[in-house]
Amino acid sequence: MIERQQADSIERRSGVSLWRQIADRILHGISVGDFTENAALPPEVALAERYGVNRHTVRSAISALVQEGVLRAEQGRGTFVLSRKRLSYPIGARTRFSTGLQGQTSERHIVLLASSVEPASQRVAEGLGLGRGAEVIRLETRGEADKRPVSRAAGWFEARRFAGIDKAMAETGSITASLARFGVEDYLRQSTVLSARHADAADLADLDLQPGAIVLVTVAVNVTPDGQPIQFSESRFPAERVELKLSANS
Amino acid sequence: MIERQQADSIERRSGVSLWRQIADRILHGISVGDFTENAALPPEVALAERYGVNRHTVRSAISALVQEGVLRAEQGRGTFVLSRKRLSYPIGARTRFSTGLQGQTSERHIVLLASSVEPASQRVAEGLGLGRGAEVIRLETRGEADKRPVSRAAGWFEARRFAGIDKAMAETGSITASLARFGVEDYLRQSTVLSARHADAADLADLDLQPGAIVLVTVAVNVTPDGQPIQFSESRFPAERVELKLSANS
DNA sequence: TAAATTTGTCTATTGATATAGACAACTATA
DNA sequence: TATAGTTGTCTATATCAATAGACAAATTTA
């Protein structure tokens, strides 16, 4: 029986500071259940020993998480976990923002951040099956659940067919409802490509993240039931608050 | 010296060093097509200006990427992009390692790193529908394509039903073939949960990554066509080399 | 109340990160 | 063959990150 060494996983000289790595591990530990919600974290000395670093380094990590609203430290008592569980965002043939999070949050909605008309870039044109440079409408949106940002998306629609979808979106706050106004009763997700990277400046601002955070990125094409592409989208999810649940397919 | 505020997503005092952030951006730029394959990168002075940092900081980023085998620098000529495209790993009802990468690589196989018999943890027991503490066999594997590691997975199987699957795996190098020896002709993916995090020490070693790298994590349950759970697994993919393609469901 | 436990603050030192400037080495081209 | 453009190396300095130790302040427990 081979036992893997309890990978301490703290890497020096990596370009990622030790306190940031430890903060990430604590976040991960919370979401995985190593550190129980509302319970006290191990004392700083114990954490320092576990990760093989100085107590002050652990303190840096903790103070960053206190800033982020994940932990609360109380002198003489201990440090406590505040954070909620990661939301589980379902992805499947019928991916819809609002219905997907039902039951996990009491409130959720989409905010339209910006919209514009522009010539299609190559990947957008390919995704929508248009000629290069055809006019498309871009909608930039943010998804919020219980007043916390949980997604940030850009969606592209053929301008000729969906002229005015930006107004529909602003009024209804729903992609599904907006598409319905243009006669799209139903749509399906044709493809989804998934990747991950560090958050960039726009992600940090829109998703209310701290530098160094990770975002999950999905690039997807939605089609009508008869296979006609109607929407190309790129969505970004904060990995510390959201996991993606790929639905079993029928 | 006056600080430039060029809002180009480089964050100071974030716990992630500037050179690491710039290296990540260059990697992202390559995969997105900002920097074309085999072409020269902009000169160091230009990059330094673009990101608002000193030329030496850009050089740190570049030298890290040269170490990783992504770039090649030639004195007097320029710095060139070597990197291959990300592999696109399909995930769907019939997720199989080898067939999924067909056409993208000339060679691929699975290596058995370790195996053990252990009592099921809570999540494994839940996933397999077993009682807490029931004995399970754990297989630790690494997937390789063209001699580069592209995945690292732990799979759990009920020990009573699949006694000896470790040997079958060592002999066949295939999960599908090993399961067939136990009468499992076909299996389907019931659920997949996806997340991302920084690579830990074991990831770095097994996947041949540099500190600070990101891994995509999938947690999945495979079932027989009649819905009986047979395998619980956690897989880790290097985000810089792999993207996950969620197949459209039928 | 006294002792033990835990977080908070302070000083000091070392190494990694980032900036700055100068110049060498190499390549392509006018 | 100059010259411009590019990467490579060196020195110097300032700031951030991490370690180390000591003690204060607050809370819980014996």
Coordinates of C-alpha atoms (C1' of nucleotides) in Angstrom, one line a residue:
Chain A
M1 CA 0.0 0.0 0.0
I2 CA 1.6 3.2 -1.1
E3 CA 0.9 6.3 0.9
R4 CA 1.4 9.6 -0.6
Q5 CA 3.3 12.1 1.6
Q6 CA 0.9 14.6 3.1
A7 CA 1.7 17.2 0.4
D8 CA 2.3 20.4 2.3
S9 CA 1.9 22.1 -1.1
I10 CA 3.5 25.4 -0.1
E11 CA 6.0 26.4 -2.7
R12 CA 8.7 28.9 -2.2
R13 CA 10.1 31.2 -4.9
S14 CA 7.1 30.5 -7.1
G15 CA 6.0 34.0 -7.7
V16 CA 3.1 33.4 -5.5
S17 CA 3.7 34.6 -1.9
L18 CA 3.4 32.1 0.9
W19 CA 0.6 34.1 2.6
R20 CA -1.4 34.0 -0.6
Q21 CA -0.9 30.3 -1.0
I22 CA -2.0 29.7 2.6
A23 CA -5.0 31.9 2.1
D24 CA -5.9 29.9 -0.9
R25 CA -5.5 26.6 1.0
I26 CA -7.7 27.9 3.8
L27 CA -10.4 28.9 1.3
H28 CA -10.1 25.5 -0.3
G29 CA -10.2 23.8 3.1
I30 CA -13.4 25.6 3.9
S31 CA -15.1 24.7 0.7
V32 CA -14.0 21.0 1.0
G33 CA -15.0 20.8 4.6
D34 CA -11.6 20.6 6.3
F35 CA -12.6 23.7 8.3
T36 CA -16.2 23.6 9.3
E37 CA -18.4 26.6 8.9
N38 CA -18.9 28.8 12.0
A39 CA -16.2 26.8 13.8
A40 CA -12.9 28.1 14.9
L41 CA -9.8 27.6 12.8
P42 CA -6.8 25.9 14.4
P43 CA -4.8 28.5 16.3
E44 CA -2.2 30.4 14.4
V45 CA 0.7 28.5 15.9
A46 CA -0.8 25.2 14.8
L47 CA -1.4 26.4 11.3
A48 CA 2.1 27.8 11.1
E49 CA 3.4 24.3 12.1
R50 CA 1.1 22.5 9.6
Y51 CA 2.2 24.6 6.7
G52 CA 5.8 24.9 7.8
V53 CA 5.9 28.7 8.0
N54 CA 6.3 31.4 10.5
R55 CA 3.3 32.4 12.6
H56 CA 3.4 36.0 11.1
T57 CA 3.1 34.5 7.6
V58 CA -0.1 32.7 8.7
R59 CA -1.3 36.0 10.2
S60 CA -0.8 37.7 6.8
A61 CA -3.0 35.0 5.1
I62 CA -5.7 35.3 7.8
S63 CA -5.7 39.1 7.7
A64 CA -6.3 38.9 3.9
L65 CA -9.2 36.6 4.4
V66 CA -10.6 38.8 7.1
Q67 CA -10.5 41.7 4.6
E68 CA -12.3 39.5 2.1
G69 CA -15.0 38.8 4.6
V70 CA -14.3 35.1 4.8
L71 CA -13.0 34.9 8.4
R72 CA -13.5 36.8 11.6
A73 CA -10.7 37.0 14.2
E74 CA -11.4 37.6 17.9
Q75 CA -8.6 38.3 20.3
G76 CA -8.3 35.7 23.0
R77 CA -11.0 33.5 21.4
G78 CA -9.9 32.4 18.0
T79 CA -10.5 32.9 14.3
F80 CA -13.9 31.8 12.9
V81 CA -15.2 30.8 9.5
L82 CA -17.9 33.1 8.1
S83 CA -18.0 32.0 4.6
R84 CA -20.9 30.4 2.8
K85 CA -20.6 27.3 0.7
R86 CA -19.7 27.6 -3.0
L87 CA -22.7 27.9 -5.2
S88 CA -23.1 25.0 -7.6
Y89 CA -23.9 26.3 -11.0
P90 CA -25.5 23.7 -13.3
I91 CA -24.4 23.4 -16.9
G92 CA -26.3 21.3 -19.3
A93 CA -28.5 21.3 -22.4
R94 CA -30.8 23.8 -20.7
T95 CA -28.5 26.1 -18.9
R96 CA -30.4 29.1 -17.5
F97 CA -29.0 31.5 -14.9
S98 CA -31.9 32.0 -12.6
T99 CA -33.5 28.6 -12.5
G100 CA -30.1 27.0 -12.1
L101 CA -29.5 28.6 -8.7
Q102 CA -33.0 28.1 -7.4
G103 CA -33.0 26.6 -4.0
Q104 CA -29.4 27.6 -3.3
T105 CA -30.0 31.3 -2.9
S106 CA -33.0 33.4 -1.8
E107 CA -32.5 36.1 -4.4
R108 CA -30.7 36.2 -7.8
H109 CA -30.8 38.5 -10.8
I110 CA -28.8 39.6 -13.8
V111 CA -27.5 43.2 -14.2
L112 CA -26.8 44.6 -17.7
L113 CA -23.5 46.3 -17.5
A114 CA -23.0 47.5 -21.0
S115 CA -24.1 46.8 -24.6
S116 CA -22.7 47.7 -28.0
V117 CA -22.9 46.9 -31.6
E118 CA -19.7 45.8 -33.2
P119 CA -18.3 43.7 -36.1
A120 CA -18.0 40.0 -35.2
S121 CA -14.5 38.8 -34.3
Q122 CA -13.4 35.6 -35.9
R123 CA -14.4 33.3 -33.0
V124 CA -17.8 35.0 -32.6
A125 CA -18.5 34.8 -36.3
E126 CA -17.5 31.1 -36.3
G127 CA -19.7 30.4 -33.3
L128 CA -22.7 32.1 -34.7
G129 CA -22.1 30.9 -38.2
L130 CA -21.9 34.4 -39.6
G131 CA -19.5 36.0 -42.1
R132 CA -16.4 37.6 -40.6
G133 CA -17.3 41.2 -39.7
A134 CA -21.0 40.8 -39.7
E135 CA -22.6 43.1 -37.1
V136 CA -23.4 41.7 -33.7
I137 CA -24.8 43.0 -30.5
R138 CA -22.7 42.4 -27.4
L139 CA -24.3 42.3 -24.0
E140 CA -22.1 42.5 -20.9
T141 CA -23.8 41.2 -17.8
R142 CA -23.2 40.3 -14.2
G143 CA -25.0 37.6 -12.3
E144 CA -25.7 38.2 -8.6
A145 CA -27.0 35.9 -6.0
D146 CA -27.8 37.2 -2.5
K147 CA -26.1 40.4 -3.5
R148 CA -22.8 38.7 -4.2
P149 CA -21.5 38.7 -7.8
V150 CA -21.3 35.1 -9.1
S151 CA -20.7 35.5 -12.8
R152 CA -19.7 37.9 -15.4
A153 CA -20.6 37.3 -19.0
A154 CA -20.4 38.6 -22.5
G155 CA -23.1 37.4 -24.9
W156 CA -23.1 38.1 -28.7
F157 CA -26.2 38.0 -30.9
E158 CA -26.7 38.6 -34.6
A159 CA -27.6 42.3 -34.9
R160 CA -30.0 42.0 -37.8
R161 CA -32.2 39.4 -36.2
F162 CA -32.0 40.7 -32.6
A163 CA -32.0 44.4 -33.0
G164 CA -33.1 45.9 -29.7
I165 CA -32.3 43.0 -27.5
D166 CA -30.3 45.3 -25.3
K167 CA -33.4 47.2 -24.4
A168 CA -35.3 43.9 -23.8
M169 CA -32.5 42.8 -21.5
A170 CA -32.5 46.0 -19.6
E171 CA -36.2 45.7 -19.0
T172 CA -36.6 42.0 -18.3
G173 CA -33.3 41.2 -16.7
S174 CA -33.4 37.8 -18.4
I175 CA -31.8 36.4 -21.5
T176 CA -34.5 33.8 -21.9
A177 CA -37.3 36.4 -21.6
S178 CA -35.5 38.8 -24.0
L179 CA -35.0 36.0 -26.6
A180 CA -38.7 35.2 -26.3
R181 CA -39.6 38.6 -27.5
F182 CA -37.8 37.7 -30.8
G183 CA -39.8 34.5 -31.2
V184 CA -37.2 32.2 -29.6
E185 CA -39.4 30.0 -27.4
D186 CA -36.7 27.6 -26.5
Y187 CA -33.0 27.2 -26.9
L188 CA -30.4 24.6 -26.1
R189 CA -26.7 24.7 -25.3
Q190 CA -24.8 23.2 -28.2
S191 CA -21.2 23.3 -26.9
T192 CA -19.3 24.5 -23.8
V193 CA -15.6 24.9 -23.5
L194 CA -14.1 25.3 -20.1
S195 CA -10.9 26.8 -18.8
A196 CA -9.4 28.6 -15.8
R197 CA -7.0 31.5 -15.3
H198 CA -6.1 34.2 -12.8
A199 CA -8.6 37.0 -12.7
D200 CA -7.7 40.1 -14.7
A201 CA -8.4 43.7 -13.6
A202 CA -11.9 43.8 -15.1
D203 CA -12.8 40.5 -13.3
L204 CA -11.5 41.9 -10.0
A205 CA -13.7 45.0 -10.3
D206 CA -16.9 43.3 -11.6
L207 CA -16.7 40.2 -9.5
D208 CA -15.4 41.9 -6.3
L209 CA -12.4 39.7 -6.1
Q210 CA -8.9 40.1 -4.5
P211 CA -5.9 40.0 -6.8
G212 CA -4.7 36.5 -7.3
A213 CA -8.2 35.0 -7.4
I214 CA -9.0 32.4 -10.0
V215 CA -11.9 32.5 -12.5
L216 CA -13.5 29.6 -14.3
V217 CA -14.2 30.5 -17.9
T218 CA -16.9 29.0 -20.1
V219 CA -17.3 29.6 -23.8
A220 CA -20.6 28.4 -25.1
V221 CA -22.9 28.4 -28.1
N222 CA -26.7 28.4 -27.7
V223 CA -28.9 27.1 -30.6
T224 CA -32.6 26.9 -31.4
P225 CA -34.1 23.3 -31.2
D226 CA -33.6 23.0 -34.9
G227 CA -29.9 23.8 -34.6
Q228 CA -29.7 27.5 -35.6
P229 CA -27.0 29.3 -33.5
I230 CA -28.4 32.4 -31.7
Q231 CA -26.0 33.2 -29.0
F232 CA -22.3 33.0 -28.5
S233 CA -21.1 33.7 -24.9
E234 CA -18.1 33.8 -22.7
S235 CA -18.8 33.7 -18.9
R236 CA -16.4 34.0 -16.0
F237 CA -17.1 32.6 -12.5
P238 CA -15.1 33.3 -9.4
A239 CA -13.7 29.9 -8.4
E240 CA -13.8 30.7 -4.7
R241 CA -17.6 31.2 -4.8
V242 CA -18.8 29.0 -7.6
E243 CA -18.4 25.4 -8.8
L244 CA -19.8 24.2 -12.1
K245 CA -22.0 21.1 -12.0
L246 CA -22.2 19.4 -15.3
S247 CA -25.6 17.8 -15.5
A248 CA -25.9 14.1 -16.3
N249 CA -27.1 14.0 -19.9
S250 CA -30.2 12.1 -20.7
Chain B
M1 CA 9.2 58.3 -10.3
I2 CA 5.5 58.6 -11.0
E3 CA 3.5 55.4 -11.0
R4 CA 1.8 54.6 -14.3
Q5 CA -1.9 53.7 -13.8
Q6 CA -2.2 51.9 -17.1
A7 CA -5.2 49.7 -16.1
D8 CA -3.8 46.6 -17.7
S9 CA -4.7 44.1 -15.0
I10 CA -1.4 44.0 -13.3
E11 CA -2.0 44.2 -9.6
R12 CA 0.6 45.2 -7.1
R13 CA 0.8 44.0 -3.4
S14 CA -1.5 41.1 -4.3
G15 CA 0.6 38.2 -3.1
V16 CA 1.2 37.3 -6.7
S17 CA 4.5 38.7 -8.0
L18 CA 4.4 41.0 -11.1
W19 CA 6.6 38.6 -13.1
R20 CA 4.2 35.7 -12.4
Q21 CA 1.2 37.8 -13.4
I22 CA 2.9 38.8 -16.6
A23 CA 3.9 35.3 -17.4
D24 CA 0.2 34.2 -16.9
R25 CA -0.9 37.0 -19.2
I26 CA 1.5 36.0 -21.9
L27 CA 0.3 32.4 -21.6
H28 CA -3.3 33.6 -21.8
G29 CA -2.4 35.8 -24.8
I30 CA -0.9 32.8 -26.6
S31 CA -3.9 30.6 -26.0
V32 CA -6.3 33.4 -27.1
G33 CA -4.3 34.3 -30.1
D34 CA -2.9 37.7 -29.1
F35 CA 0.5 36.3 -29.6
T36 CA 0.7 34.1 -32.6
E37 CA 2.4 30.7 -32.6
N38 CA 5.9 30.6 -33.9
A39 CA 5.9 34.4 -34.2
A40 CA 8.1 36.8 -32.2
L41 CA 6.8 38.4 -29.0
P42 CA 6.9 42.2 -28.9
P43 CA 10.4 43.3 -27.7
E44 CA 11.0 43.4 -23.9
V45 CA 10.9 47.2 -23.8
A46 CA 7.5 47.3 -25.5
L47 CA 6.1 44.6 -23.1
A48 CA 7.5 46.6 -20.2
E49 CA 5.6 49.6 -21.4
R50 CA 2.4 47.8 -22.1
Y51 CA 2.3 46.3 -18.6
G52 CA 3.7 49.3 -16.9
V53 CA 6.6 47.6 -15.3
N54 CA 10.4 47.6 -15.6
R55 CA 12.1 45.7 -18.4
H56 CA 13.8 43.5 -15.9
T57 CA 10.4 42.4 -14.5
V58 CA 9.3 41.4 -18.0
R59 CA 12.6 39.5 -18.3
S60 CA 11.8 37.5 -15.2
A61 CA 8.4 36.5 -16.6
I62 CA 10.0 35.5 -19.9
S63 CA 12.7 33.5 -18.3
A64 CA 10.1 31.6 -16.3
L65 CA 8.3 30.7 -19.6
V66 CA 11.5 29.7 -21.2
Q67 CA 12.1 27.3 -18.3
E68 CA 8.6 26.0 -18.9
G69 CA 9.3 25.4 -22.5
V70 CA 6.7 27.9 -23.8
L71 CA 9.1 30.5 -25.2
R72 CA 12.5 30.5 -26.8
A73 CA 14.7 33.6 -26.6
E74 CA 17.4 34.4 -29.1
Q75 CA 19.9 37.1 -28.5
G76 CA 19.7 39.8 -31.1
R77 CA 16.6 38.3 -32.8
G78 CA 13.7 38.2 -30.4
T79 CA 11.6 35.9 -28.3
F80 CA 9.5 33.3 -30.0
V81 CA 6.4 31.3 -29.1
L82 CA 6.9 27.6 -29.1
S83 CA 3.8 26.5 -27.3
R84 CA 1.4 23.9 -28.6
K85 CA -2.3 24.4 -28.5
R86 CA -4.2 23.3 -25.4
L87 CA -5.6 19.9 -25.7
S88 CA -9.4 19.8 -25.6
Y89 CA -10.6 17.1 -23.3
P90 CA -14.2 16.1 -24.0
I91 CA -16.5 15.5 -21.0
G92 CA -19.9 14.0 -21.6
A93 CA -22.0 10.9 -21.0
R94 CA -19.3 8.6 -22.4
T95 CA -16.1 10.2 -21.1
R96 CA -13.1 8.0 -21.9
F97 CA -9.5 9.0 -21.7
S98 CA -8.0 7.6 -24.8
T99 CA -10.8 8.0 -27.3
G100 CA -11.4 11.6 -26.1
L101 CA -8.0 12.7 -27.3
Q102 CA -8.0 10.8 -30.5
G103 CA -7.0 13.0 -33.4
Q104 CA -5.3 15.6 -31.2
T105 CA -2.3 13.6 -30.2
S106 CA -0.3 10.8 -31.8
E107 CA 0.1 8.8 -28.6
R108 CA -1.6 8.7 -25.3
H109 CA -1.8 6.3 -22.4
I110 CA -2.5 6.0 -18.7
V111 CA 0.1 5.2 -16.0
L112 CA -0.9 3.6 -12.7
L113 CA 1.0 5.5 -10.0
A114 CA -0.3 3.8 -6.9
S115 CA -3.1 1.7 -5.6
S116 CA -4.4 1.0 -2.1
V117 CA -7.4 -0.5 -0.2
E118 CA -8.9 1.9 2.3
P119 CA -12.2 2.6 4.1
A120 CA -14.4 4.9 2.1
S121 CA -14.4 8.5 3.1
Q122 CA -17.8 10.2 3.4
R123 CA -17.9 11.7 -0.1
V124 CA -16.6 8.5 -1.7
A125 CA -19.2 6.4 0.2
E126 CA -22.0 8.8 -0.8
G127 CA -20.8 8.8 -4.4
L128 CA -20.8 5.1 -4.6
G129 CA -23.9 4.6 -2.5
L130 CA -22.0 2.5 0.1
G131 CA -22.0 2.6 3.9
R132 CA -19.5 4.8 5.5
G133 CA -16.2 3.0 6.0
A134 CA -16.9 0.3 3.5
E135 CA -13.7 -0.9 1.8
V136 CA -12.8 0.6 -1.5
I137 CA -9.9 0.3 -3.9
R138 CA -8.2 3.6 -4.8
L139 CA -6.3 3.9 -8.1
E140 CA -4.0 6.8 -8.6
T141 CA -3.3 7.4 -12.3
R142 CA -1.6 9.8 -14.6
G143 CA -2.8 10.4 -18.2
E144 CA -0.1 11.3 -20.7
A145 CA -0.4 12.5 -24.3
D146 CA 2.7 12.8 -26.5
K147 CA 4.8 12.2 -23.4
R148 CA 3.4 15.2 -21.6
P149 CA 1.2 14.7 -18.5
V150 CA -2.3 15.9 -19.1
S151 CA -4.2 14.6 -16.2
R152 CA -3.9 13.1 -12.7
A153 CA -6.7 11.2 -11.3
A154 CA -7.8 9.2 -8.2
G155 CA -10.6 6.6 -8.8
W156 CA -12.4 4.6 -6.1
F157 CA -14.1 1.3 -6.7
E158 CA -16.0 -0.9 -4.3
A159 CA -13.4 -3.4 -3.0
R160 CA -15.8 -6.4 -2.8
R161 CA -17.0 -6.2 -6.3
F162 CA -13.7 -5.1 -8.0
A163 CA -11.1 -7.0 -6.1
G164 CA -8.0 -7.1 -8.3
I165 CA -8.8 -4.2 -10.5
D166 CA -5.4 -2.7 -9.6
K167 CA -3.7 -5.6 -11.3
A168 CA -6.1 -5.3 -14.3
M169 CA -5.3 -1.7 -14.6
A170 CA -1.6 -2.3 -14.4
E171 CA -1.8 -4.8 -17.2
T172 CA -4.3 -3.1 -19.5
G173 CA -3.5 0.5 -18.9
S174 CA -7.2 1.3 -19.4
I175 CA -10.1 1.8 -17.0
T176 CA -12.6 0.7 -19.6
A177 CA -10.7 -2.6 -20.3
S178 CA -10.3 -3.2 -16.6
L179 CA -13.9 -2.8 -15.8
A180 CA -14.8 -5.1 -18.7
R181 CA -13.0 -7.9 -16.9
F182 CA -15.5 -7.5 -14.1
G183 CA -18.4 -7.8 -16.4
V184 CA -19.0 -4.1 -16.9
E185 CA -19.6 -3.8 -20.6
D186 CA -20.6 -0.2 -20.6
Y187 CA -20.8 2.7 -18.2
L188 CA -22.0 6.3 -18.2
R189 CA -21.1 9.4 -16.4
Q190 CA -23.8 10.3 -14.0
S191 CA -22.5 13.6 -12.6
T192 CA -19.5 15.9 -12.9
V193 CA -18.6 18.8 -10.6
L194 CA -15.9 21.2 -11.7
S195 CA -13.7 23.6 -9.9
A196 CA -10.2 25.2 -10.2
R197 CA -7.4 25.9 -7.8
H198 CA -3.7 26.4 -7.6
A199 CA -1.6 23.3 -8.1
D200 CA -0.4 21.7 -4.9
A201 CA 3.0 20.0 -4.4
A202 CA 1.7 16.6 -5.6
D203 CA 0.2 18.2 -8.7
L204 CA 3.4 20.0 -9.5
A205 CA 5.4 16.8 -9.3
D206 CA 3.0 14.5 -11.1
L207 CA 2.0 16.9 -13.8
D208 CA 5.4 18.5 -14.3
L209 CA 4.2 22.0 -13.5
Q210 CA 5.8 25.1 -12.2
P211 CA 4.7 26.6 -8.9
G212 CA 1.7 28.9 -9.3
A213 CA 0.1 26.9 -12.0
I214 CA -3.6 26.3 -12.1
V215 CA -5.4 23.0 -12.2
L216 CA -8.9 22.2 -13.3
V217 CA -10.6 19.7 -10.9
T218 CA -13.5 17.4 -11.8
V219 CA -15.3 15.1 -9.4
A220 CA -17.4 12.5 -11.2
V221 CA -19.5 9.4 -10.7
N222 CA -19.7 6.7 -13.3
V223 CA -22.6 4.3 -13.3
T224 CA -23.7 1.2 -15.3
P225 CA -26.5 1.8 -17.8
D226 CA -29.1 0.7 -15.2
G227 CA -27.8 3.4 -12.8
Q228 CA -25.6 1.4 -10.4
P229 CA -22.6 3.5 -9.3
I230 CA -19.3 1.8 -10.0
Q231 CA -16.6 4.5 -9.9
F232 CA -16.1 7.7 -8.0
S233 CA -13.2 9.8 -9.3
E234 CA -11.4 13.1 -8.8
S235 CA -9.3 14.3 -11.8
R236 CA -6.9 17.2 -12.0
F237 CA -5.9 18.8 -15.3
P238 CA -3.2 21.4 -15.9
A239 CA -5.1 24.5 -17.1
E240 CA -2.2 25.6 -19.2
R241 CA -2.2 22.5 -21.3
V242 CA -5.8 21.3 -21.2
E243 CA -9.3 22.8 -21.7
L244 CA -12.4 20.8 -21.0
K245 CA -15.0 20.5 -23.8
L246 CA -18.4 19.7 -22.5
S247 CA -20.2 17.8 -25.1
A248 CA -23.6 18.9 -26.3
N249 CA -26.0 16.4 -24.9
S250 CA -28.4 14.6 -27.0
Chain C
dT1 C1' -8.3 34.4 41.2
dA2 C1' -4.6 32.3 38.7
dA3 C1' -3.1 29.9 34.8
dA4 C1' -3.4 28.6 30.1
dT5 C1' -4.7 29.8 25.6
dT6 C1' -5.2 32.7 21.8
dT7 C1' -4.9 37.0 19.0
dG8 C1' -2.5 41.7 18.6
dT9 C1' 1.6 44.7 18.3
dC10 C1' 6.3 45.8 18.2
dT11 C1' 11.4 45.6 16.8
dA12 C1' 15.0 43.5 14.1
dT13 C1' 17.1 40.8 10.3
dT14 C1' 17.3 38.3 6.0
dG15 C1' 16.1 37.1 1.3
dA16 C1' 13.1 37.8 -2.8
dT17 C1' 10.9 41.2 -5.8
dA18 C1' 11.0 45.4 -8.5
dT19 C1' 13.1 49.6 -10.3
dA20 C1' 16.9 52.1 -12.6
dG21 C1' 20.7 52.8 -15.6
dA22 C1' 24.7 51.4 -18.3
dC23 C1' 26.8 48.7 -21.5
dA24 C1' 28.0 44.1 -23.9
dA25 C1' 26.7 40.6 -27.4
dC26 C1' 24.3 39.3 -31.2
dT27 C1' 21.3 39.8 -35.5
dA28 C1' 19.3 41.9 -39.5
dT29 C1' 19.4 45.4 -42.7
dA30 C1' 20.3 49.9 -45.1
Chain D
dT1 C1' 30.3 48.1 -43.1
dA2 C1' 27.9 51.0 -40.2
dT3 C1' 23.6 51.3 -37.7
dA4 C1' 19.5 50.2 -35.5
dG5 C1' 17.1 46.9 -32.9
dT6 C1' 17.1 43.2 -29.9
dT7 C1' 18.5 40.1 -25.9
dG8 C1' 22.1 39.3 -22.0
dT9 C1' 24.7 40.9 -18.0
dC10 C1' 26.2 43.8 -14.4
dT11 C1' 25.8 47.1 -10.3
dA12 C1' 23.0 49.7 -7.1
dT13 C1' 18.9 50.8 -4.4
dA14 C1' 14.2 50.5 -2.5
dT15 C1' 10.3 47.9 -1.1
dC16 C1' 7.8 43.6 -0.1
dA17 C1' 7.8 39.0 2.0
dA18 C1' 9.2 35.9 5.5
dT19 C1' 11.5 34.7 9.8
dA20 C1' 12.5 35.4 14.8
dG21 C1' 11.6 36.7 19.4
dA22 C1' 9.3 39.2 23.0
dC23 C1' 5.4 40.9 25.3
dA24 C1' 0.6 43.0 25.6
dA25 C1' -4.4 42.2 25.6
dA26 C1' -8.4 39.5 25.7
dT27 C1' -10.8 35.2 26.7
dT28 C1' -11.6 30.7 28.6
dT29 C1' -10.7 27.2 32.0
dA30 C1' -9.1 25.2 36.3

